Short mmCIF file of C-alpha atoms in Angstrom, two decimals:
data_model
loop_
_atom_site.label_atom_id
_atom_site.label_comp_id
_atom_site.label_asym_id
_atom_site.label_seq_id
_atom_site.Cartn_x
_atom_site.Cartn_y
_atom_site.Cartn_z
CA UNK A 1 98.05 148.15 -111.95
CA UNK A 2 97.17 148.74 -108.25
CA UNK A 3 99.96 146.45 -107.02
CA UNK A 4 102.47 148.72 -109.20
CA UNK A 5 100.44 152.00 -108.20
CA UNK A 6 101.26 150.68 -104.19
CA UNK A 7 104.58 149.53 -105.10
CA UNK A 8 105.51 153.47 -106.27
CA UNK A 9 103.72 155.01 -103.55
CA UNK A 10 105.62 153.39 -101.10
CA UNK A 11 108.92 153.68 -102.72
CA UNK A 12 108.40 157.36 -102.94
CA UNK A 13 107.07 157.44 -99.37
CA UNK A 14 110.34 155.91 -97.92
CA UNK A 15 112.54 157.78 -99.72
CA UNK A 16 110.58 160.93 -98.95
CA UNK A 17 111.49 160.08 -95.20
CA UNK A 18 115.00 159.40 -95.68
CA UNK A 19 117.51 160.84 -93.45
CA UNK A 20 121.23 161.35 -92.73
CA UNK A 21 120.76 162.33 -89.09
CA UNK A 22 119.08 160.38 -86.43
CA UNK A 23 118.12 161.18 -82.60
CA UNK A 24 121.54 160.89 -80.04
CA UNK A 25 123.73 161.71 -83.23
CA UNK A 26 126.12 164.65 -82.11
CA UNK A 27 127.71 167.38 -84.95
CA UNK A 28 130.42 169.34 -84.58
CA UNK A 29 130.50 172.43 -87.31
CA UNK A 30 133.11 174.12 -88.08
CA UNK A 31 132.45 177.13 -90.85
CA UNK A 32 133.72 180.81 -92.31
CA UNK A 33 130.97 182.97 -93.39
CA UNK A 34 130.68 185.70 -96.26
CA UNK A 35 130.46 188.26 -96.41
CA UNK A 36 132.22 190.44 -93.96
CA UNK A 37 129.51 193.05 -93.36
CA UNK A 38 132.32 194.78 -90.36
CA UNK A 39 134.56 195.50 -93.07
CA UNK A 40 131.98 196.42 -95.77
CA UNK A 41 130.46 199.25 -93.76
CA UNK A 42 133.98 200.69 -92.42
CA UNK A 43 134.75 203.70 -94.70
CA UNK A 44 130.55 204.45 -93.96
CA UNK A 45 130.28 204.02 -90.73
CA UNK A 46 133.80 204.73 -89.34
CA UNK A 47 134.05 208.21 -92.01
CA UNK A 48 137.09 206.90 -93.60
CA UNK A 49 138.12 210.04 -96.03
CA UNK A 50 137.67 209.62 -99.55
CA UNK A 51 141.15 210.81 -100.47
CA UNK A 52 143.38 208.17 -98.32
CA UNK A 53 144.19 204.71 -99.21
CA UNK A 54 142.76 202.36 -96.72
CA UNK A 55 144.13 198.75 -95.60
CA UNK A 56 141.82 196.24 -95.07
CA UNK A 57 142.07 192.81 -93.08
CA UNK A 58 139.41 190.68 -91.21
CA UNK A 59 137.71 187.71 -90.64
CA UNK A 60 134.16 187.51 -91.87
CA UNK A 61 131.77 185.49 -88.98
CA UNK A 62 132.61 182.18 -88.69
CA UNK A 63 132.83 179.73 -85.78
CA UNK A 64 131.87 176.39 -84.28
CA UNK A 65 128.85 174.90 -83.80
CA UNK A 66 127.87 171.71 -81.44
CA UNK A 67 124.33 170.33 -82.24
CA UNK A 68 122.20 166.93 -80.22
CA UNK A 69 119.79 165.39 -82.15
CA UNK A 70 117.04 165.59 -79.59
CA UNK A 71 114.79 163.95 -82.09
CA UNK A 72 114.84 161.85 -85.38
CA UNK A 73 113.87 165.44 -86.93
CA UNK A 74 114.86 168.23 -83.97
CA UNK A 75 118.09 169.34 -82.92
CA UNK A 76 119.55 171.42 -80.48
CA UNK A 77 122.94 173.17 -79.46
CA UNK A 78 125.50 176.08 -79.11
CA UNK A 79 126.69 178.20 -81.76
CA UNK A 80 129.80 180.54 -81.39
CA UNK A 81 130.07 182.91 -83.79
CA UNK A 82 133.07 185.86 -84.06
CA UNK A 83 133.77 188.17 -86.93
CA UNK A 84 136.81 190.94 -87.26
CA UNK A 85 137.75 194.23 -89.08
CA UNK A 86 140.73 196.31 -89.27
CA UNK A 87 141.26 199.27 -91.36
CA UNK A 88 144.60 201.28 -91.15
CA UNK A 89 145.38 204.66 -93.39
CA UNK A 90 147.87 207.54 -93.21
CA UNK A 91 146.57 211.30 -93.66
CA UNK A 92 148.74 214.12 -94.68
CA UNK A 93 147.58 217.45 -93.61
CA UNK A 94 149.67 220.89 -95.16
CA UNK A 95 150.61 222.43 -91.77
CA UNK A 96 152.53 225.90 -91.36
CA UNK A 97 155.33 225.80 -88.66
CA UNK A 98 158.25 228.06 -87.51
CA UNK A 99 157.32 230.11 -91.00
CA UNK A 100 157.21 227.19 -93.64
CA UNK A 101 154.77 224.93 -95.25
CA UNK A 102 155.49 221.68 -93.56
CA UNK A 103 153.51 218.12 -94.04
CA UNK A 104 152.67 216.09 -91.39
CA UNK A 105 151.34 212.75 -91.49
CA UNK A 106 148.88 211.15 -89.00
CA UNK A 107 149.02 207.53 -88.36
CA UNK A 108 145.49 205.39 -88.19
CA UNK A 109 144.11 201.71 -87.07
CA UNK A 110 140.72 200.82 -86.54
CA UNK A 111 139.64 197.46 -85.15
CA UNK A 112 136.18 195.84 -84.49
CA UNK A 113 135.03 192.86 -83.52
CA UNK A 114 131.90 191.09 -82.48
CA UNK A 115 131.36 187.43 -80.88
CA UNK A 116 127.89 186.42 -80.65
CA UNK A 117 127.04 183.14 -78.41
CA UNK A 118 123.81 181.52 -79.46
CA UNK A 119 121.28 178.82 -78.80
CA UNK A 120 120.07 177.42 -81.34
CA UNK A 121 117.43 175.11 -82.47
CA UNK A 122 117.12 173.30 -86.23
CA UNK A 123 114.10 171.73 -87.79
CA UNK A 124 115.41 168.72 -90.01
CA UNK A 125 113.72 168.11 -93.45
CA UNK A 126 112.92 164.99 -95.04
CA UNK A 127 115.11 163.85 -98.04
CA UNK A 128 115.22 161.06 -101.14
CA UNK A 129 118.91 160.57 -100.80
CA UNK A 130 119.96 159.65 -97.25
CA UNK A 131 123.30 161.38 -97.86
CA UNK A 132 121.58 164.61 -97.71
CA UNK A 133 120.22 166.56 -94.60
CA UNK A 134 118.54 169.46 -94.85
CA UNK A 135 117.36 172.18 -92.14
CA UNK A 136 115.56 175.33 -90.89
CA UNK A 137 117.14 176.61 -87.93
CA UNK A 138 116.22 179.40 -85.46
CA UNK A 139 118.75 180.95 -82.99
CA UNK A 140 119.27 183.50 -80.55
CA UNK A 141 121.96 184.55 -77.70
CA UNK A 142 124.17 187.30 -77.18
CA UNK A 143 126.40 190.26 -78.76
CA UNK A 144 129.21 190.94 -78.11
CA UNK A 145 131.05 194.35 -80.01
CA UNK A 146 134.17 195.89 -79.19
CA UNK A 147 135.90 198.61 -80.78
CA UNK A 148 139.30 200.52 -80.40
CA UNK A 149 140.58 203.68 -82.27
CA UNK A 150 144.84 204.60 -83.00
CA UNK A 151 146.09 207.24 -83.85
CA UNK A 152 149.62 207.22 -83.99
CA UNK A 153 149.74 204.18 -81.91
CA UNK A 154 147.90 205.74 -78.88
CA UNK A 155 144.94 204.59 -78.51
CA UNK A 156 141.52 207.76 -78.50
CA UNK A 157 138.68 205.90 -78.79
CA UNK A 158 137.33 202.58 -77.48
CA UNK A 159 133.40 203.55 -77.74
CA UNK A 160 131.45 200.62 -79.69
CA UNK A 161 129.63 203.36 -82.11
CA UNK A 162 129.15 206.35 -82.50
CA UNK A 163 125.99 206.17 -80.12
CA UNK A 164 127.80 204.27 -77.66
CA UNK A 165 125.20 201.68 -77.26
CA UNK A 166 125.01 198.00 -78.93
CA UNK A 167 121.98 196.18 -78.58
CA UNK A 168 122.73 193.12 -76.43
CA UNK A 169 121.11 190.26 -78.22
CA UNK A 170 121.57 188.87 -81.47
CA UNK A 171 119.19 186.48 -83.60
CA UNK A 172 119.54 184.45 -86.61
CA UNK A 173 117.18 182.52 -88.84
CA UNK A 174 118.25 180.48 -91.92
CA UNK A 175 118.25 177.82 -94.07
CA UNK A 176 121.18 175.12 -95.04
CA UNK A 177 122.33 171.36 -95.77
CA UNK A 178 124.57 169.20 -95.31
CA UNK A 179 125.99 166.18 -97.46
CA UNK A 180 127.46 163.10 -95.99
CA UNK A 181 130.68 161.96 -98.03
CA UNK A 182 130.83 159.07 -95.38
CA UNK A 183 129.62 158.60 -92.46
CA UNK A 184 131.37 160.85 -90.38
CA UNK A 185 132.43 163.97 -92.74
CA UNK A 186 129.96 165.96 -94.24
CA UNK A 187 130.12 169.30 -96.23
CA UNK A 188 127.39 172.04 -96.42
CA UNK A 189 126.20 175.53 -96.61
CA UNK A 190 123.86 178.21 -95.40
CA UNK A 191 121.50 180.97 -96.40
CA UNK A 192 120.36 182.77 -93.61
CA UNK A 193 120.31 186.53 -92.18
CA UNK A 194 121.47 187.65 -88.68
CA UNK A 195 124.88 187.39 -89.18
CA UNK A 196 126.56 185.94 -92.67
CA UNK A 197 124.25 185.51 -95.48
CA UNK A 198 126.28 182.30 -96.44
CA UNK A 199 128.02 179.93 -94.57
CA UNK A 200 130.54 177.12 -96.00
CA UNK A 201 130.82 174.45 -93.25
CA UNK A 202 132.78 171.24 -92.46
CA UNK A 203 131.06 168.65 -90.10
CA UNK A 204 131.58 165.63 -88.02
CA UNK A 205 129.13 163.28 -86.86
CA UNK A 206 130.12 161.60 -83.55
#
């Protein structure tokens, strides 16, 4: 009973220290994020009027990553993440000219976008299948906003907000995994806040 009690424990043991990542490996990321918070908070934040119809493109954050395995459970590396917005909308306004009622109509674009460099630094988890890695990963770096207003194709306004200031750091903190489909290729996702709440990746092991 104690030889089949040891036998257990140090099954369980080893697979509780299983891992798909080991120190020197290199990972390239590549991912798209969700949701796009730029475009979410445009008809707020930019005072889009309620009684136009608005068009909407963008790119929610999403970029490379390049992490080191410094460790068998610590790695290291450079995240680059950029996000877009664009909104564009026609307003008619009743105007009266040379002694009529006339309607004139008023072009608009609006375009943001933010880049946000980052070091970063991930805490790998132990795992039963060796497939799998999960991580906890901390980063921080810098931010990057830029914004430009149209109005009939000449451009008004190029302030970043409406204070004119952006805070010049960015953070993130989050959780995600990856799953090895060989030994190369992977595909994951992450949780985390400071940027997308999910992220959808592809990644390659060198």
């Amino acid at each position: 009973m104690k030889i089949l009690f040891s036998l257990i424990l140090s099954l369980f043991c080893i697979a509780g220290q299983a891992q798909g990542l080991f120190r020197g490996n290199v990972i390239l990321n590549a991912y798209a994020g969700y949701p796009n918070f730029l475009r979410l908070t445009m008809p707020t934040v930019e005072s889009i009027p309620d009684n136009v119809s608005p068009n909407y493109a963008g790119l929610a954050p999403s970029g490379l990553r390049f992490m080191y395995m410094a460790t068998d459970d610590v790695s290291i590396g450079v995240d680059l993440m950029y996000g877009m917005a664009k909104a564009s909308y026609s307003r008619y306004d009743s105007i009266f000219f040379n002694g009529d009622w006339q309607v004139q109509s008023t072009s608009y674009l609006i375009e943001k976008q933010r880049f946000r460099p980052q070091f970063r630094v991930d805490m790998h988890l132990g795992s039963r299948d060796p497939s799998l890695d999960q991580y906890i990963g901390l980063a921080f770096g810098g931010n990057f906003r830029t914004r430009a207003v149209w109005q009939n194709n000449v451009l008004i306004d190029q302030n970043p907000n409406d204070a004119n200031f952006v805070i010049p750091v960015s953070f993130r903190a989050c959780y995600g995994f990856r799953y090895f489909i060989d030994y190369n290729f992977s595909v994951g996702a992450e949780l985390g806040v400071g940027g997308p709440l999910m992220q959808f990746a592809l990644s390659y092991r060198i």
